[in-house]
């Protein structure tokens, strides 16, 4: 069946959300890279997520889940199938010390809401530009805190549209990984347990972490954050810096001169430039230190066809 046909069929089923055909993905990624998706589907309710997932399962159409696009590099040829975009599911509710946040909510907003309610535990996330779903999938963390510290459970959907709840233990959260990425589940919402805090302490922590981030990270350029995981016993950024790679790259992409762990889209880079730069960094670090850098960012989609 053609993409036009399944786009039309899905359009008839989606009322609260929206669908777009042949949609450029560079609008949705923090690197500002990526070709077109056949269809971007942004359901407005959990039932609509289920409708899209079930339809894709029955029609054998691949789905790529896109959060806030802050840890993803989409190739220049774009994505075949449906890109499921959760941005419309963005409610954050607080009841006592429990927060329930939908997958498409920004974790920065969840951190702000927690601070407003004088709850401590989410300060670490005040500058992580991901969605709740992406942060759950990656077990996002910074400055000594991570999702694993505060999560109690998550509601997820499998590729057939079945919804179920996974406890913290069942989520198998590790360093930038979880059962969400290994099994390909879709996070619908997450529940966090926070602790009553002292307002001025929370605000001071957030201000300090924001200062550290702004002074050390090249936030003025599009990027996917730290490209590589921390190899045991080392820091990826230091290995890259000591390999003399800062300022080097392909086309419009280069290893940041401010933070060697970041590759920035400095000047109209293509995804190919960005991926070649990643490859160059891996090869040079391997040559100089004998260490294989493991990717933290996910590279998805297809090469541009001739
Ligand atoms: C400037 C900058 C700073 C950053 N700083 C940090 C940091 O301090 N700490 C840190 O951990 N990360 C950091 N990151 C990386 C990134 O923000 C996190 O990994 C974030 O959690 C990714 O969330 P996302 O919604 O953007 O996910 P995306 O990039 O959209 O997707 C990442 C992965 O998660 C999956 N995914 C997304 N949503 C869902 C869902 N609802 N259900 C299932 N799977 C899903 C995707 O399919 C993909 O495999 C930074 C990135 C940038 C650009």
Tab-separated table of C-alpha atoms and ligand atoms in Angstrom:
chain	number	residue	atom	x	y	z
A	1	UNK	CA	0.000	0.000	0.000
A	2	UNK	CA	1.374	3.476	-0.819
A	3	UNK	CA	2.218	6.056	1.836
A	4	UNK	CA	-0.497	8.301	0.394
A	5	UNK	CA	-3.063	5.585	1.031
A	6	UNK	CA	-2.075	4.910	4.639
A	7	UNK	CA	-1.737	8.624	5.287
A	8	UNK	CA	-5.360	9.078	4.145
A	9	UNK	CA	-6.609	6.077	6.118
A	10	UNK	CA	-4.900	7.270	9.286
A	11	UNK	CA	-6.149	10.825	8.789
A	12	UNK	CA	-9.712	9.535	9.034
A	13	UNK	CA	-8.916	7.927	12.397
A	14	UNK	CA	-7.037	10.844	14.033
A	15	UNK	CA	-9.206	13.731	15.293
A	16	UNK	CA	-7.351	15.279	18.254
A	17	UNK	CA	-3.811	15.039	16.929
A	18	UNK	CA	-2.344	15.654	13.465
A	19	UNK	CA	-0.540	13.941	10.613
A	20	UNK	CA	1.830	15.305	7.974
A	21	UNK	CA	2.991	13.686	4.756
A	22	UNK	CA	6.597	13.996	3.470
A	23	UNK	CA	7.535	16.096	6.465
A	24	UNK	CA	11.178	17.319	6.803
A	25	UNK	CA	12.595	16.019	10.081
A	26	UNK	CA	15.234	18.740	10.479
A	27	UNK	CA	12.459	20.787	12.111
A	28	UNK	CA	12.226	18.213	14.882
A	29	UNK	CA	15.870	17.395	15.646
A	30	UNK	CA	18.211	19.438	17.837
A	31	UNK	CA	21.010	18.957	15.282
A	32	UNK	CA	18.665	20.522	12.678
A	33	UNK	CA	19.541	17.563	10.424
A	34	UNK	CA	17.462	14.923	8.704
A	35	UNK	CA	15.536	14.258	5.505
A	36	UNK	CA	11.798	13.737	5.150
A	37	UNK	CA	9.601	11.243	6.957
A	38	UNK	CA	6.933	9.494	4.883
A	39	UNK	CA	4.474	10.448	7.613
A	40	UNK	CA	4.805	12.218	10.954
A	41	UNK	CA	1.908	11.250	13.233
A	42	UNK	CA	1.347	13.271	16.400
A	43	UNK	CA	-1.586	11.671	18.228
A	44	UNK	CA	-3.633	13.839	20.570
A	45	UNK	CA	-4.600	11.106	23.051
A	46	UNK	CA	-3.337	7.721	24.273
A	47	UNK	CA	-6.182	6.101	22.305
A	48	UNK	CA	-4.883	7.786	19.155
A	49	UNK	CA	-1.357	6.499	19.882
A	50	UNK	CA	-2.925	3.050	20.065
A	51	UNK	CA	-4.780	3.641	16.799
A	52	UNK	CA	-1.550	4.581	14.988
A	53	UNK	CA	0.471	1.730	16.504
A	54	UNK	CA	-2.189	-0.897	15.820
A	55	UNK	CA	-2.667	0.333	12.258
A	56	UNK	CA	1.089	0.253	11.610
A	57	UNK	CA	1.312	-3.253	13.107
A	58	UNK	CA	-1.542	-4.564	10.936
A	59	UNK	CA	-0.202	-2.931	7.777
A	60	UNK	CA	3.416	-3.847	8.541
A	61	UNK	CA	4.561	-0.209	8.468
A	62	UNK	CA	7.734	0.590	10.480
A	63	UNK	CA	7.451	3.099	13.314
A	64	UNK	CA	10.203	5.351	14.652
A	65	UNK	CA	9.494	7.010	17.954
A	66	UNK	CA	10.663	10.601	18.097
A	67	UNK	CA	10.803	12.481	21.376
A	68	UNK	CA	12.323	15.937	21.343
A	69	UNK	CA	15.000	14.878	18.841
A	70	UNK	CA	17.855	15.820	21.166
A	71	UNK	CA	19.729	12.539	21.043
A	72	UNK	CA	19.038	11.496	17.501
A	73	UNK	CA	20.744	12.019	14.150
A	74	UNK	CA	18.397	11.437	11.216
A	75	UNK	CA	20.162	10.625	7.947
A	76	UNK	CA	19.641	12.850	4.903
A	77	UNK	CA	17.369	10.343	3.135
A	78	UNK	CA	14.836	10.604	5.986
A	79	UNK	CA	12.659	7.877	7.462
A	80	UNK	CA	10.444	5.372	5.685
A	81	UNK	CA	7.227	4.595	7.506
A	82	UNK	CA	5.659	6.512	10.382
A	83	UNK	CA	7.492	8.807	12.765
A	84	UNK	CA	5.422	8.741	15.941
A	85	UNK	CA	5.769	12.116	17.619
A	86	UNK	CA	4.451	12.391	21.170
A	87	UNK	CA	4.570	16.180	21.572
A	88	UNK	CA	0.790	16.515	22.091
A	89	UNK	CA	0.864	14.209	25.119
A	90	UNK	CA	2.498	16.696	27.432
A	91	UNK	CA	0.545	16.881	30.707
A	92	UNK	CA	2.439	17.069	33.980
A	93	UNK	CA	0.472	16.417	37.174
A	94	UNK	CA	1.660	16.608	40.754
A	95	UNK	CA	-0.170	14.970	43.635
A	96	UNK	CA	1.657	15.384	46.934
A	97	UNK	CA	5.198	14.185	46.222
A	98	UNK	CA	4.223	12.113	43.177
A	99	UNK	CA	4.584	13.490	39.657
A	100	UNK	CA	3.009	11.867	36.609
A	101	UNK	CA	4.300	13.229	33.315
A	102	UNK	CA	3.195	12.243	29.819
A	103	UNK	CA	5.809	11.092	27.320
A	104	UNK	CA	5.827	14.242	25.200
A	105	UNK	CA	6.273	16.664	28.101
A	106	UNK	CA	9.706	18.275	28.220
A	107	UNK	CA	11.795	17.109	31.141
A	108	UNK	CA	12.932	20.714	31.600
A	109	UNK	CA	9.267	21.628	32.230
A	110	UNK	CA	8.893	18.701	34.644
A	111	UNK	CA	11.969	20.000	36.490
A	112	UNK	CA	10.429	23.511	36.610
A	113	UNK	CA	7.077	22.171	37.882
A	114	UNK	CA	8.830	20.184	40.605
A	115	UNK	CA	10.766	23.286	41.695
A	116	UNK	CA	7.559	25.344	41.712
A	117	UNK	CA	5.939	22.769	43.998
A	118	UNK	CA	9.056	22.875	46.230
A	119	UNK	CA	9.899	19.251	45.456
A	120	UNK	CA	13.488	18.112	45.140
A	121	UNK	CA	14.855	15.313	42.917
A	122	UNK	CA	14.483	16.692	39.389
A	123	UNK	CA	16.986	19.558	39.573
A	124	UNK	CA	19.565	17.495	37.627
A	125	UNK	CA	17.246	17.600	34.591
A	126	UNK	CA	16.852	21.389	34.480
A	127	UNK	CA	18.929	21.667	31.280
A	128	UNK	CA	18.351	18.326	29.525
A	129	UNK	CA	16.508	19.197	26.292
A	130	UNK	CA	14.633	15.896	25.966
A	131	UNK	CA	11.085	14.645	26.404
A	132	UNK	CA	9.992	12.465	29.309
A	133	UNK	CA	9.792	9.489	26.913
A	134	UNK	CA	13.291	10.073	25.552
A	135	UNK	CA	14.704	10.666	29.023
A	136	UNK	CA	13.119	7.417	30.226
A	137	UNK	CA	14.387	5.461	27.237
A	138	UNK	CA	17.940	6.811	27.667
A	139	UNK	CA	17.889	6.940	31.497
A	140	UNK	CA	18.991	10.544	31.053
A	141	UNK	CA	21.213	11.972	33.737
A	142	UNK	CA	23.464	14.877	34.596
A	143	UNK	CA	25.536	16.207	37.475
A	144	UNK	CA	25.145	13.099	39.615
A	145	UNK	CA	21.385	12.575	39.122
A	146	UNK	CA	19.527	10.291	36.730
A	147	UNK	CA	15.998	9.161	35.922
A	148	UNK	CA	16.646	5.895	37.757
A	149	UNK	CA	16.888	7.804	41.084
A	150	UNK	CA	13.308	9.087	40.979
A	151	UNK	CA	11.253	6.834	38.682
A	152	UNK	CA	8.715	4.515	40.295
A	153	UNK	CA	6.972	3.158	37.199
A	154	UNK	CA	6.159	3.864	33.556
A	155	UNK	CA	3.151	3.137	31.396
A	156	UNK	CA	4.251	1.754	28.047
A	157	UNK	CA	2.827	0.305	24.840
A	158	UNK	CA	4.275	-2.513	22.765
A	159	UNK	CA	4.345	-2.679	18.961
A	160	UNK	CA	0.939	-4.414	18.873
A	161	UNK	CA	-0.740	-1.596	20.822
A	162	UNK	CA	-0.917	-3.435	24.178
A	163	UNK	CA	-0.596	-1.053	27.147
A	164	UNK	CA	1.018	-2.111	30.434
A	165	UNK	CA	2.849	-0.744	33.444
A	166	UNK	CA	6.521	-1.504	34.155
A	167	UNK	CA	7.968	-1.047	37.634
A	168	UNK	CA	11.323	0.641	38.190
A	169	UNK	CA	13.028	-2.783	38.393
A	170	UNK	CA	11.325	-4.005	35.223
A	171	UNK	CA	12.546	-0.913	33.369
A	172	UNK	CA	16.146	-2.229	33.688
A	173	UNK	CA	17.618	1.274	33.735
A	174	UNK	CA	21.381	1.400	33.172
A	175	UNK	CA	23.895	3.914	31.869
A	176	UNK	CA	21.992	5.596	28.997
A	177	UNK	CA	19.891	2.490	28.378
A	178	UNK	CA	16.691	0.769	29.496
A	179	UNK	CA	14.317	-1.998	28.508
A	180	UNK	CA	12.490	0.667	26.469
A	181	UNK	CA	15.303	0.801	23.908
A	182	UNK	CA	16.153	-2.918	24.019
A	183	UNK	CA	12.522	-4.091	23.555
A	184	UNK	CA	11.346	-1.123	21.470
A	185	UNK	CA	8.460	-0.205	23.808
A	186	UNK	CA	6.778	3.191	23.540
A	187	UNK	CA	6.677	5.202	26.763
A	188	UNK	CA	3.290	6.835	27.341
A	189	UNK	CA	3.910	8.325	30.777
A	190	UNK	CA	6.193	8.077	33.772
A	191	UNK	CA	5.651	8.370	37.500
A	192	UNK	CA	8.310	9.995	39.676
A	193	UNK	CA	8.665	10.040	43.425
A	194	UNK	CA	10.050	13.374	44.611
A	195	UNK	CA	10.865	14.675	48.093
A	196	UNK	CA	9.730	17.843	49.861
A	197	UNK	CA	12.582	20.327	49.586
A	198	UNK	CA	13.659	23.807	50.603
A	199	UNK	CA	12.786	26.357	47.917
A	200	UNK	CA	15.986	28.390	48.098
A	201	UNK	CA	18.138	25.218	47.958
A	202	UNK	CA	16.279	23.926	44.889
A	203	UNK	CA	16.573	27.308	43.160
A	204	UNK	CA	20.282	27.580	44.024
A	205	UNK	CA	20.986	24.081	42.632
A	206	UNK	CA	19.119	24.871	39.406
A	207	UNK	CA	20.990	28.184	39.022
A	208	UNK	CA	24.343	26.486	39.636
A	209	UNK	CA	23.687	23.637	37.165
A	210	UNK	CA	22.418	26.104	34.545
A	211	UNK	CA	25.589	28.169	34.944
A	212	UNK	CA	27.803	25.061	34.633
A	213	UNK	CA	25.958	23.909	31.506
A	214	UNK	CA	25.952	27.310	29.803
A	215	UNK	CA	29.630	27.907	30.498
A	216	UNK	CA	30.811	24.466	29.319
A	217	UNK	CA	28.474	23.441	26.488
A	218	UNK	CA	28.242	24.925	22.970
A	219	UNK	CA	24.533	25.700	23.329
A	220	UNK	CA	24.781	28.397	20.646
A	221	UNK	CA	25.020	25.707	17.916
A	222	UNK	CA	22.662	22.851	17.012
A	223	UNK	CA	23.936	19.512	18.350
A	224	UNK	CA	22.858	16.170	19.781
A	225	UNK	CA	24.614	16.710	23.109
A	226	UNK	CA	27.342	14.252	24.084
A	227	UNK	CA	27.783	12.016	21.072
A	228	UNK	CA	29.561	9.181	22.890
A	229	UNK	CA	29.025	7.310	26.117
A	230	UNK	CA	31.627	7.584	28.854
A	231	UNK	CA	34.051	4.665	28.379
A	232	UNK	CA	34.773	2.930	31.724
A	233	UNK	CA	37.588	4.816	33.472
A	234	UNK	CA	37.736	7.677	30.933
A	235	UNK	CA	35.834	10.729	29.713
A	236	UNK	CA	34.982	10.701	26.011
A	237	UNK	CA	35.441	14.489	25.769
A	238	UNK	CA	38.963	14.339	27.248
A	239	UNK	CA	40.018	11.513	24.893
A	240	UNK	CA	38.720	13.520	21.919
A	241	UNK	CA	40.399	16.704	23.143
A	242	UNK	CA	43.700	14.865	23.690
A	243	UNK	CA	43.441	13.486	20.161
A	244	UNK	CA	43.585	17.072	18.899
A	245	UNK	CA	40.210	16.866	17.182
A	246	UNK	CA	38.516	20.060	18.392
A	247	UNK	CA	37.582	22.276	15.473
A	248	UNK	CA	37.972	19.379	13.014
A	249	UNK	CA	35.141	17.843	11.025
A	250	UNK	CA	33.497	17.429	7.649
A	251	UNK	CA	31.476	20.003	5.734
A	252	UNK	CA	29.503	22.135	8.177
A	253	UNK	CA	29.949	19.745	11.138
A	254	UNK	CA	32.805	19.986	13.602
A	255	UNK	CA	33.994	18.776	16.991
A	256	UNK	CA	33.115	21.638	19.320
A	257	UNK	CA	35.999	23.845	20.419
A	258	UNK	CA	34.077	24.476	23.671
A	259	UNK	CA	33.284	20.864	24.644
A	260	UNK	CA	35.027	18.072	22.737
A	261	UNK	CA	32.230	15.585	23.523
A	262	UNK	CA	29.836	17.584	21.343
A	263	UNK	CA	29.751	17.656	17.543
A	264	UNK	CA	28.036	20.825	16.376
A	265	UNK	CA	26.214	21.721	13.197
A	266	UNK	CA	28.266	24.851	12.726
A	267	UNK	CA	27.342	25.869	9.218
A	268	UNK	CA	24.559	24.172	7.245
A	269	UNK	CA	25.911	20.678	7.850
A	270	UNK	CA	24.265	17.640	6.330
A	271	UNK	CA	23.648	14.486	8.338
A	272	UNK	CA	26.371	12.899	6.186
A	273	UNK	CA	28.861	15.571	7.384
A	274	UNK	CA	27.818	14.926	10.980
A	275	UNK	CA	28.092	11.136	10.700
A	276	UNK	CA	31.464	11.350	8.907
A	277	UNK	CA	32.704	13.541	11.747
A	278	UNK	CA	31.503	10.941	14.286
A	279	UNK	CA	33.322	8.237	12.314
A	280	UNK	CA	36.521	10.312	12.144
A	281	UNK	CA	36.439	10.846	15.943
A	282	UNK	CA	35.940	7.115	16.587
A	283	UNK	CA	38.844	6.205	14.295
A	284	UNK	CA	41.263	8.808	15.690
A	285	UNK	CA	40.526	7.951	19.337
A	286	UNK	CA	40.927	4.247	18.571
A	287	UNK	CA	44.248	4.958	16.803
A	288	UNK	CA	45.611	7.157	19.592
A	289	UNK	CA	44.281	5.411	22.726
A	290	UNK	CA	43.057	1.984	21.537
A	291	UNK	CA	39.602	2.768	22.942
A	292	UNK	CA	36.349	2.054	21.100
A	293	UNK	CA	33.956	4.927	21.719
A	294	UNK	CA	30.366	3.733	21.989
A	295	UNK	CA	27.655	5.973	20.583
A	296	UNK	CA	25.171	7.621	22.906
A	297	UNK	CA	23.235	9.290	20.066
A	298	UNK	CA	20.995	7.185	17.873
A	299	UNK	CA	21.584	7.366	14.122
A	300	UNK	CA	18.362	6.572	12.258
A	301	UNK	CA	16.863	6.736	8.789
A	302	UNK	CA	18.206	6.200	5.305
A	303	UNK	CA	21.049	7.526	3.193
A	304	UNK	CA	20.060	9.936	0.446
A	305	UNK	CA	19.527	7.890	-2.714
A	306	UNK	CA	21.272	9.039	-5.902
B	1	LIG	C1	22.561	20.462	24.275
B	1	LIG	C2	22.246	19.079	24.775
B	1	LIG	C3	22.537	18.745	26.083
B	1	LIG	C4	22.248	17.448	26.558
B	1	LIG	N1	22.537	17.144	27.847
B	1	LIG	C5	22.243	15.915	28.321
B	1	LIG	C6	22.521	15.562	29.686
B	1	LIG	O1	23.009	16.359	30.467
B	1	LIG	N2	22.211	14.291	30.082
B	1	LIG	C7	21.645	13.379	29.255
B	1	LIG	O2	21.372	12.243	29.680
B	1	LIG	N3	21.389	13.687	27.968
B	1	LIG	C8	21.661	14.910	27.486
B	1	LIG	N4	21.390	15.216	26.184
B	1	LIG	C9	20.824	14.179	25.297
B	1	LIG	C10	19.303	14.125	25.278
B	1	LIG	O3	18.712	15.367	25.644
B	1	LIG	C11	18.753	13.040	26.198
B	1	LIG	O4	19.249	11.751	25.854
B	1	LIG	C12	17.221	12.978	26.155
B	1	LIG	O5	16.780	12.138	27.171
B	1	LIG	C13	16.674	12.480	24.818
B	1	LIG	O6	15.287	12.765	24.809
B	1	LIG	P1	14.509	13.102	23.454
B	1	LIG	O7	13.077	13.215	23.804
B	1	LIG	O8	15.108	14.273	22.791
B	1	LIG	O9	14.773	11.776	22.647
B	1	LIG	P2	15.031	11.600	21.097
B	1	LIG	O10	16.342	12.185	20.728
B	1	LIG	O11	13.852	12.036	20.342
B	1	LIG	O12	15.153	10.011	21.056
B	1	LIG	C14	16.202	9.332	21.722
B	1	LIG	C15	15.817	7.853	21.835
B	1	LIG	O13	14.708	7.731	22.714
B	1	LIG	C16	13.622	7.097	22.036
B	1	LIG	N5	12.368	7.695	22.514
B	1	LIG	C17	12.004	8.993	22.515
B	1	LIG	N6	10.779	9.132	23.046
B	1	LIG	C18	10.353	7.889	23.384
B	1	LIG	C19	9.171	7.359	23.939
B	1	LIG	N7	8.120	8.121	24.266
B	1	LIG	N8	9.092	6.015	24.111
B	1	LIG	C20	10.113	5.210	23.766
B	1	LIG	N9	11.256	5.644	23.223
B	1	LIG	C21	11.377	6.972	23.035
B	1	LIG	C22	13.845	7.353	20.569
B	1	LIG	O14	13.182	6.418	19.754
B	1	LIG	C23	15.362	7.250	20.507
B	1	LIG	O15	15.765	5.905	20.462
B	1	LIG	C24	21.656	16.499	25.694
B	1	LIG	C25	21.354	16.859	24.368
B	1	LIG	C26	21.638	18.140	23.922
B	1	LIG	C27	21.278	18.511	22.502
